[in-house]
Coordinates of C-alpha atoms in Angstrom, one line a residue:
X100 CA 85.7 37.6 13.6
X101 CA 87.9 36.1 10.9
X102 CA 89.0 32.5 10.6
X103 CA 92.6 32.0 9.6
X104 CA 95.0 29.2 8.7
X105 CA 98.1 28.7 10.7
X106 CA 100.1 30.3 7.9
X107 CA 97.9 33.4 8.0
X108 CA 98.1 33.6 11.7
X109 CA 101.9 33.4 11.6
X110 CA 101.9 36.4 9.2
X111 CA 99.6 38.3 11.5
X112 CA 101.8 37.5 14.6
X113 CA 104.9 38.5 12.8
X114 CA 103.5 41.8 11.6
X115 CA 102.2 42.6 15.1
X116 CA 105.6 41.9 16.7
X117 CA 107.3 43.9 14.0
X118 CA 105.1 47.0 14.3
X119 CA 103.3 47.0 17.7
X120 CA 103.9 44.4 20.4
X121 CA 106.9 42.3 21.4
X122 CA 106.6 38.6 21.1
X123 CA 107.0 38.1 24.8
X124 CA 104.1 40.3 25.5
X125 CA 101.9 38.3 23.1
X126 CA 103.0 35.2 24.9
X127 CA 102.2 36.6 28.3
X128 CA 98.7 37.6 27.1
X129 CA 98.2 34.1 25.7
X130 CA 99.1 32.6 29.0
X131 CA 96.6 34.9 30.8
X132 CA 93.8 33.9 28.5
X133 CA 94.5 30.2 29.1
X134 CA 94.5 30.8 32.9
X135 CA 91.2 32.7 32.7
X136 CA 89.7 29.8 30.8
X137 CA 90.9 27.4 33.5
X138 CA 89.4 29.6 36.3
X139 CA 86.2 29.7 34.4
X140 CA 86.1 25.9 34.3
X141 CA 87.4 25.1 37.8
X142 CA 86.8 28.3 39.8
X143 CA 89.7 28.8 42.2
X144 CA 92.9 27.1 40.9
X145 CA 94.5 27.0 44.4
X146 CA 95.5 23.4 45.0
X147 CA 94.7 22.3 41.5
X148 CA 97.1 19.7 40.2
X149 CA 98.1 20.5 36.6
X150 CA 100.5 18.6 34.3
X151 CA 101.9 20.7 31.4
X152 CA 103.3 19.0 28.4
X153 CA 105.8 21.1 26.6
X154 CA 107.3 20.9 23.1
X155 CA 110.0 23.4 22.1
X156 CA 108.3 26.2 20.0
X157 CA 106.3 29.2 21.0
X158 CA 103.4 26.9 22.0
X159 CA 105.7 25.6 24.8
X160 CA 106.4 29.2 25.7
X161 CA 102.7 29.8 26.1
X162 CA 102.6 26.7 28.4
X163 CA 105.5 28.0 30.5
X164 CA 103.7 31.3 31.0
X165 CA 100.6 29.3 32.1
X166 CA 102.8 27.4 34.5
X167 CA 104.1 30.6 36.2
X168 CA 100.7 32.2 36.4
X169 CA 99.1 29.1 37.9
X170 CA 101.9 28.8 40.5
X171 CA 101.3 32.4 41.5
X172 CA 97.8 31.4 42.2
X173 CA 99.0 28.4 44.3
X174 CA 98.2 25.6 41.8
X175 CA 100.4 22.4 41.9
X176 CA 102.3 22.2 38.7
X177 CA 104.2 19.4 37.0
X178 CA 106.3 20.1 33.9
X179 CA 106.9 17.4 31.2
X180 CA 109.5 18.3 28.6
X181 CA 109.7 16.7 25.1
X182 CA 113.1 18.3 24.5
X183 CA 115.9 19.9 26.5
X184 CA 115.1 23.5 27.5
X185 CA 118.2 24.7 25.5
X186 CA 116.3 23.7 22.4
X187 CA 113.4 26.0 23.1
X188 CA 112.5 28.8 20.7
X189 CA 114.1 32.1 21.9
X190 CA 110.9 33.5 23.5
X191 CA 110.0 30.1 25.0
X192 CA 113.5 29.9 26.6
X193 CA 113.1 33.4 28.1
X194 CA 109.9 32.2 29.8
X195 CA 111.7 29.0 30.9
X196 CA 114.4 31.2 32.5
X197 CA 111.8 33.4 34.1
X198 CA 110.3 30.4 35.6
X199 CA 113.6 29.4 37.2
X200 CA 113.1 30.9 40.6
X201 CA 109.6 29.3 40.9
X202 CA 111.0 25.9 39.9
X203 CA 113.6 25.9 42.6
X204 CA 111.5 27.5 45.3
X205 CA 108.5 25.3 44.8
X206 CA 110.5 22.2 43.8
X207 CA 108.3 21.6 40.8
X208 CA 108.3 18.0 39.6
X209 CA 109.9 17.9 36.1
X210 CA 110.1 15.0 33.7
X211 CA 112.1 14.6 30.6
X212 CA 110.2 12.6 28.0
X213 CA 113.2 12.1 25.8
X214 CA 114.6 9.7 28.4
X215 CA 114.0 6.0 28.2
X216 CA 112.1 5.5 31.4
X217 CA 109.7 8.5 31.2
X218 CA 106.4 6.5 30.7
X219 CA 106.7 4.6 34.0
X220 CA 107.1 7.8 35.9
X221 CA 104.6 10.0 34.1
X222 CA 101.7 7.5 33.7
X223 CA 100.9 7.2 37.4
X224 CA 101.1 11.0 37.9
X225 CA 98.4 11.5 35.2
X226 CA 96.0 9.6 37.4
X227 CA 96.4 12.2 40.1
X228 CA 95.9 15.2 37.7
X229 CA 93.0 17.6 37.8
X230 CA 94.0 19.0 34.4
X231 CA 96.4 18.3 31.6
X232 CA 97.7 21.2 29.4
X233 CA 98.8 20.4 25.9
X234 CA 101.5 22.8 24.8
X235 CA 103.3 20.3 22.5
X236 CA 103.1 21.3 18.9
X237 CA 100.8 24.3 18.2
X238 CA 99.8 25.4 14.7
X239 CA 103.1 24.8 12.8
X240 CA 102.8 21.0 12.3
X241 CA 102.9 19.9 8.7
X242 CA 104.3 16.3 9.0
X243 CA 102.9 13.2 10.7
X244 CA 103.5 12.9 14.4
X245 CA 105.9 10.2 15.2
X246 CA 108.2 8.7 17.9
X247 CA 108.0 10.1 21.4
X248 CA 105.4 12.7 20.5
X249 CA 103.1 10.0 19.2
X250 CA 103.6 8.0 22.3
X251 CA 102.9 10.9 24.6
X252 CA 99.7 11.9 22.7
X253 CA 98.5 8.3 23.1
X254 CA 99.2 8.5 26.8
X255 CA 97.3 11.8 27.2
X256 CA 94.3 10.5 25.3
X257 CA 94.2 7.4 27.6
X258 CA 94.1 9.6 30.7
X259 CA 90.8 10.3 32.4
X260 CA 91.8 13.9 33.2
X261 CA 90.4 16.8 31.1
X262 CA 92.8 18.2 28.5
X263 CA 93.2 21.9 27.6
X264 CA 95.0 22.5 24.3
X265 CA 96.7 25.8 23.7
X266 CA 95.9 27.3 20.3
X267 CA 95.1 23.9 18.6
X268 CA 95.2 20.3 19.7
X269 CA 98.7 18.9 19.0
X270 CA 98.6 16.9 15.8
X271 CA 95.8 18.8 14.1
X272 CA 96.8 20.7 11.0
X273 CA 95.7 24.3 11.4
X274 CA 95.4 24.8 7.7
X275 CA 93.6 21.6 6.5
X276 CA 92.0 20.2 9.7
X277 CA 93.8 16.9 9.0
X278 CA 94.9 14.7 11.9
X279 CA 98.6 14.2 11.3
X280 CA 98.8 10.6 12.3
X281 CA 98.0 11.3 16.0
X282 CA 96.3 14.2 17.7
X283 CA 95.4 15.2 21.2
X284 CA 91.7 14.7 22.0
X285 CA 91.1 17.9 24.0
X286 CA 88.2 18.7 26.3
X287 CA 88.7 22.4 25.5
X288 CA 90.9 24.5 23.3
X289 CA 91.9 28.1 23.9
X290 CA 92.9 29.4 20.4
X291 CA 94.9 32.6 20.4
X292 CA 94.2 35.7 18.4
X293 CA 91.8 34.3 15.8
X294 CA 90.2 30.9 15.4
X295 CA 92.0 28.5 13.1
X296 CA 90.5 26.6 10.1
X297 CA 91.7 23.3 11.6
X298 CA 89.5 23.8 14.7
X299 CA 86.2 24.4 12.9
X300 CA 86.3 21.8 10.1
X301 CA 86.4 18.0 10.5
X302 CA 88.2 15.9 11.4
X303 CA 90.1 18.5 13.5
X304 CA 86.9 19.9 15.0
X305 CA 86.2 16.5 16.7
X306 CA 89.5 16.9 18.6
X307 CA 89.1 20.5 19.8
X308 CA 86.4 20.2 22.5
X309 CA 84.9 23.5 23.6
X310 CA 86.6 26.3 21.8
X311 CA 87.4 29.7 23.3
X312 CA 89.1 32.5 21.4
X313 CA 91.7 34.2 23.5
X314 CA 92.2 37.9 22.7
X315 CA 95.9 38.7 22.8
X316 CA 95.6 42.2 21.5
X317 CA 96.2 41.9 17.7
X318 CA 95.6 45.4 16.3
X319 CA 92.6 45.5 13.9
X320 CA 94.7 47.1 11.2
X321 CA 97.0 44.1 11.1
X322 CA 94.0 41.7 10.7
X323 CA 92.5 43.8 8.0
X324 CA 95.6 43.6 5.9
X325 CA 95.1 39.8 5.6
X326 CA 92.2 39.3 3.2
X327 CA 90.4 36.3 4.6
X328 CA 86.8 35.4 3.4
X329 CA 86.0 33.0 6.3
X330 CA 84.2 34.5 9.3
X331 CA 83.0 32.9 12.5
X332 CA 79.3 32.4 13.1
X333 CA 79.0 32.5 16.9
X334 CA 76.6 33.8 19.5
X335 CA 77.8 37.4 19.2
X336 CA 77.3 37.5 15.4
X337 CA 73.9 35.7 15.6
X338 CA 72.6 38.0 18.4
X339 CA 73.4 41.1 16.3
X340 CA 71.5 39.6 13.4
X341 CA 68.3 38.9 15.3
X342 CA 65.2 41.0 14.3
X343 CA 64.5 44.0 16.5
X344 CA 60.9 44.1 17.5
X345 CA 59.0 47.0 19.2
X346 CA 56.6 46.8 22.2
X347 CA 53.8 48.1 20.1
X348 CA 54.1 45.5 17.3
X349 CA 51.0 43.5 16.2
X350 CA 51.2 40.1 14.6
X351 CA 51.6 41.5 11.0
X352 CA 54.3 43.9 12.2
X353 CA 56.2 40.9 13.4
X354 CA 56.1 39.4 9.9
X355 CA 53.9 37.2 7.8
X356 CA 55.3 34.1 6.1
X357 CA 53.8 32.1 3.3
X358 CA 55.0 28.6 3.5
X359 CA 54.3 26.1 0.7
X360 CA 55.2 22.7 1.9
X361 CA 54.0 19.2 2.7
X362 CA 52.4 16.2 1.0
X363 CA 50.3 13.3 2.3
X364 CA 53.5 11.3 2.8
X365 CA 55.5 14.1 4.4
X366 CA 53.0 16.0 6.5
X367 CA 55.5 16.3 9.3
X368 CA 57.9 18.3 7.3
X369 CA 55.3 21.0 6.7
X370 CA 54.3 21.1 10.4
X371 CA 58.0 21.3 11.6
X372 CA 58.8 24.1 9.3
X373 CA 55.6 26.1 10.0
X374 CA 55.9 25.8 13.8
X375 CA 59.6 26.6 13.8
X376 CA 58.8 29.9 11.9
X377 CA 56.4 30.8 14.6
X378 CA 58.9 29.9 17.4
X379 CA 61.4 32.2 15.7
X380 CA 59.1 35.1 16.5
X381 CA 57.3 35.4 13.2
X382 CA 53.8 36.9 13.8
X383 CA 51.7 34.8 11.4
X384 CA 52.4 31.7 9.3
X385 CA 50.2 30.7 6.4
X386 CA 50.8 27.1 5.3
X387 CA 49.7 26.2 1.8
X388 CA 49.5 22.4 1.7
X389 CA 47.4 19.5 0.4
X390 CA 43.8 19.4 1.9
X391 CA 44.4 15.8 3.1
X392 CA 46.9 16.9 5.8
X393 CA 44.8 19.7 7.2
X394 CA 43.6 17.7 10.2
X395 CA 47.0 16.5 11.1
X396 CA 48.5 20.0 11.0
X397 CA 45.7 21.9 12.7
X398 CA 45.2 19.3 15.5
X399 CA 48.9 19.4 16.4
X400 CA 49.6 23.1 15.8
X401 CA 46.4 25.3 15.8
X402 CA 48.5 28.5 15.6
X403 CA 49.3 27.7 11.9
X404 CA 46.8 29.1 9.4
X405 CA 46.1 26.4 6.9
X406 CA 45.4 27.1 3.3
X407 CA 44.1 23.9 1.5
X408 CA 45.5 23.3 -2.0
X409 CA 44.5 21.0 -4.8
X410 CA 46.3 17.7 -4.7
X411 CA 47.0 14.6 -6.8
X412 CA 45.8 11.1 -6.1
X413 CA 49.2 10.5 -4.5
X414 CA 48.7 13.5 -2.1
X415 CA 51.1 15.9 -3.7
X416 CA 50.3 19.5 -4.8
X417 CA 49.2 19.8 -8.4
X418 CA 50.3 23.3 -9.2
X419 CA 46.8 24.7 -9.2
X420 CA 45.4 27.3 -6.9
X421 CA 48.6 29.4 -6.8
X422 CA 47.0 32.6 -8.1
X423 CA 44.5 32.8 -5.3
X424 CA 47.1 32.5 -2.5
X425 CA 49.5 34.9 -4.1
X426 CA 46.8 37.5 -4.6
X427 CA 44.9 37.0 -1.3
X428 CA 47.5 36.1 1.3
X429 CA 49.5 39.0 2.7
X430 CA 53.1 37.9 3.1
X431 CA 56.5 39.4 3.7
X432 CA 58.5 36.3 2.7
X433 CA 57.9 33.0 1.0
X434 CA 59.5 29.6 1.8
X435 CA 58.9 26.6 -0.3
X436 CA 60.0 23.0 -0.4
X437 CA 59.8 20.9 2.8
X438 CA 58.0 17.6 2.1
X439 CA 56.6 18.7 -1.3
X440 CA 57.9 15.7 -3.4
X441 CA 59.2 16.1 -7.0
X442 CA 55.9 15.1 -8.6
X443 CA 55.2 17.0 -11.8
X444 CA 52.6 19.3 -10.3
X445 CA 54.7 20.1 -7.3
X446 CA 57.7 21.0 -9.5
X447 CA 55.5 23.2 -11.7
X448 CA 54.2 25.0 -8.6
X449 CA 57.7 25.7 -7.2
X450 CA 59.0 27.1 -10.5
X451 CA 55.9 29.3 -11.0
X452 CA 56.0 30.5 -7.4
X453 CA 59.7 31.4 -7.7
X454 CA 59.1 33.4 -10.9
X455 CA 56.3 35.5 -9.4
X456 CA 56.6 38.0 -6.7
X457 CA 59.3 40.2 -5.2
X458 CA 59.4 39.3 -1.6
X459 CA 62.4 37.3 -0.3
X460 CA 62.2 33.6 -1.2
X461 CA 63.7 30.6 0.6
X462 CA 64.2 27.4 -1.4
X463 CA 64.8 24.2 0.5
X464 CA 64.6 20.4 -0.1
X465 CA 62.1 19.8 -3.0
X466 CA 62.1 23.5 -3.6
X467 CA 65.7 23.1 -4.7
X468 CA 65.1 19.8 -6.4
X469 CA 62.6 21.4 -8.7
X470 CA 65.5 23.3 -10.3
X471 CA 67.7 20.2 -10.7
X472 CA 70.4 21.0 -13.2
X473 CA 69.1 24.5 -13.7
X474 CA 71.0 26.7 -11.3
X475 CA 71.3 29.4 -13.9
X476 CA 67.5 30.0 -13.6
X477 CA 67.8 30.4 -9.9
X478 CA 70.6 32.9 -10.4
X479 CA 68.5 34.7 -12.9
X480 CA 65.6 35.0 -10.5
X481 CA 67.8 36.5 -7.9
X482 CA 67.9 39.7 -10.0
X483 CA 64.3 40.5 -9.0
X484 CA 64.0 39.0 -5.6
X485 CA 66.5 38.0 -2.8
X486 CA 66.9 34.3 -2.6
X487 CA 68.1 32.0 0.1
X488 CA 68.8 28.3 -0.7
X489 CA 69.6 25.7 2.0
X490 CA 70.8 22.5 0.4
X491 CA 72.8 19.6 1.8
X492 CA 75.6 18.4 -0.4
X493 CA 73.5 16.0 -2.5
X494 CA 70.9 18.7 -3.3
X495 CA 73.5 21.2 -4.1
X496 CA 75.2 18.8 -6.5
X497 CA 71.9 18.1 -8.2
X498 CA 71.1 21.7 -8.5
X499 CA 74.4 22.9 -9.9
X500 CA 75.7 19.7 -11.6
X501 CA 78.9 20.0 -9.7
X502 CA 79.9 17.8 -6.8
X503 CA 80.9 19.5 -3.6
X504 CA 84.6 18.8 -3.0
X505 CA 85.4 16.4 -0.2
X506 CA 89.0 17.5 0.2
X507 CA 90.5 20.2 2.5
X508 CA 88.3 23.1 3.6
X509 CA 89.9 25.5 1.1
X510 CA 88.4 23.5 -1.7
X511 CA 84.9 23.6 -0.2
X512 CA 85.3 27.3 0.5
X513 CA 86.3 28.0 -3.1
X514 CA 83.5 25.9 -4.5
X515 CA 80.8 27.7 -2.5
X516 CA 82.2 31.1 -3.1
X517 CA 82.3 30.5 -6.9
X518 CA 78.7 29.4 -6.9
X519 CA 77.1 32.5 -5.3
X520 CA 79.6 35.4 -5.5
X521 CA 78.0 38.5 -7.0
X522 CA 74.7 36.6 -7.6
X523 CA 72.6 38.0 -4.8
X524 CA 71.9 34.5 -3.5
X525 CA 72.6 33.4 0.0
X526 CA 73.6 29.8 0.3
X527 CA 73.3 27.7 3.5
X528 CA 75.4 24.6 2.9
X529 CA 74.2 22.1 5.5
X530 CA 77.2 20.0 6.4
X531 CA 79.7 19.7 9.3
X532 CA 80.2 22.5 9.8
X533 CA 77.3 24.4 8.2
X534 CA 78.5 27.4 6.1
X535 CA 76.6 30.5 5.1
X536 CA 78.0 31.7 1.8
X537 CA 77.2 35.2 0.8
X538 CA 77.3 36.9 -2.6
X539 CA 79.8 39.5 -1.2
X540 CA 82.4 36.7 -1.0
X541 CA 82.2 36.2 2.8
X542 CA 81.5 32.8 4.3
X543 CA 80.3 32.3 7.9
X544 CA 81.3 29.0 9.5
X545 CA 78.9 27.9 12.3
X546 CA 80.7 27.0 15.5
X547 CA 77.6 25.4 17.3
X548 CA 75.8 22.1 16.7
X549 CA 76.6 18.5 16.9
X550 CA 75.8 15.0 15.4
X551 CA 72.4 15.0 17.1
X552 CA 71.2 17.3 14.3
X553 CA 71.6 14.5 11.8
X554 CA 68.0 13.3 12.2
X555 CA 64.9 13.4 10.0
X556 CA 63.2 16.7 10.0
X557 CA 66.1 18.8 11.2
X558 CA 66.4 20.6 7.9
X559 CA 62.7 21.5 8.1
X560 CA 63.2 23.1 11.5
X561 CA 66.1 25.1 10.0
X562 CA 64.0 26.2 7.0
X563 CA 61.2 27.5 9.3
X564 CA 63.6 29.3 11.5
X565 CA 65.4 31.1 8.7
X566 CA 62.1 31.9 6.9
X567 CA 60.6 33.3 10.1
X568 CA 63.5 35.7 10.3
X569 CA 63.1 36.7 6.6
X570 CA 59.5 37.5 7.2
X571 CA 60.4 39.6 10.2
X572 CA 62.4 41.9 8.0
X573 CA 65.9 40.5 8.4
X574 CA 68.1 40.7 5.3
X575 CA 68.7 37.2 3.7
X576 CA 72.2 37.3 5.1
X577 CA 71.0 38.1 8.6
X578 CA 68.2 35.6 8.5
X579 CA 70.6 32.8 7.3
X580 CA 73.2 33.5 9.9
X581 CA 70.8 34.0 12.8
X582 CA 68.7 30.9 11.7
X583 CA 71.7 28.6 11.4
X584 CA 73.1 29.5 14.8
X585 CA 69.8 29.5 16.6
X586 CA 68.9 26.1 15.1
X587 CA 72.2 24.7 16.4
X588 CA 71.8 26.3 19.8
X589 CA 68.4 24.8 20.1
X590 CA 69.8 21.4 19.2
X591 CA 72.4 21.8 21.9
X592 CA 69.7 22.5 24.4
X593 CA 67.6 19.6 23.2
X594 CA 70.5 17.2 23.5
X595 CA 71.1 18.2 27.1
X596 CA 67.5 17.1 27.8
X597 CA 67.2 14.1 25.5
X598 CA 70.8 13.0 24.8
X599 CA 72.6 13.4 21.6
X600 CA 71.4 10.1 20.2
X601 CA 67.9 10.4 21.6
X602 CA 66.9 13.9 20.4
X603 CA 64.6 14.3 17.4
X604 CA 63.8 17.3 15.2
X605 CA 60.7 18.1 17.3
X606 CA 62.8 18.4 20.4
X607 CA 65.0 20.9 18.5
X608 CA 61.9 22.8 17.4
X609 CA 60.5 23.0 20.9
X610 CA 63.8 24.3 22.2
X611 CA 63.9 27.2 19.8
X612 CA 62.1 29.6 22.2
X613 CA 64.6 28.8 25.0
X614 CA 67.5 29.2 22.6
X615 CA 66.2 32.6 21.5
X616 CA 65.9 33.7 25.1
X617 CA 69.4 32.6 25.9
X618 CA 70.8 34.3 22.8
X619 CA 69.0 37.6 23.5
X620 CA 70.3 37.6 27.1
X621 CA 74.0 37.3 26.1

């Protein structure tokens, strides 16, 4: 599913209305999707007290449809207007008029928030609400929120009632993810047609709550006309990317991974990556690591096959012994980097290992740092073997010599696309959100995950998960997408058990099996 800016979505809507579906029909479908989300959250809406805050554009029209549909289901509705109804957009006014009979028959409480005494009347009512619906501003905002709108948004955010935003939280820029002075802090957002950039990138992402995409029937041919590189990485995409095993598979049929990782100082990184690969379904994992960490690894994870390697006095790999493991260890993929250090011997080993062999290769952490300032060599190696790299922003900047832009999402997207397009490299940029950039020009934005993943060892878990999928025969693109999403889903599960602040990378690693089960059952 594509991710669009507000401007792109407007063009899609206009083309749909022009060629296929009247605007009122799209608005009706939008209201239906919102009501379905409310029912999913609350069950029966009968007796539910809902305050709906209305601007004057089509976002307000969606809110008026929701009001009518909820009243038909016997919810208790309150309408709060930011403008006089005569100032509504044409389609919004038609839904206001359609609501007329219900308003009179049910004696719906209505408040006009452009009058001087509105706050004293509305504030107590919010304390009695079961749900607030934000239909104030929608995706068209391009200027800072001021005056009454700013005051109303502050009031909503101070309320204890959950808030559902229609399409995007009011005050969040759909194109840039900026907060335009003030923004509604939603508990959930039903975004219509296609997900918006402002919902998935920060700071806007922090205001959206749980995101649901509401299908309003945009024809595929209209969407295809808008060339958008951004795609959503969600449960459906990840599930389709998972490796497909057979009941008769033996351990080698399920993939064999050679992992080169660890040092005396960073033994935990090797263990986390190796065990995560096994938990992703990989049949066998060979860990080539310094002899001094053998006992630590095998006592905590006996399923890992340990290959002792020569080490320096400091406990880092020396670069020796590579011939024997490449010749003697049967492997379907190679991952290198977690916990290696950038000592001279370790760097030499990484570069030699990358130059030899044809199986898919994942470079992470010190595997990336070994090519500092030498991204052209990595690109050149991708001509003979498929390569996945998984840097955070600092590692990526050291590798390429170019700082990752910190401005609007479009700058980051253009930067990542320019680095890997037509190279054969798959780039996992670990950030908020994590993006999988492919050499075909498409970028997949991860919708799962949370701040609890910002903990030591989290990247090692991701490395093992992606590498495990590579060894099982997934393409680098499939492995990266499935690994990134599964890693985040496991983190979500771990945070429910340990708390967002209390979870550690090992909790995420141990939750991978449950996450895989949940994903496969969707």
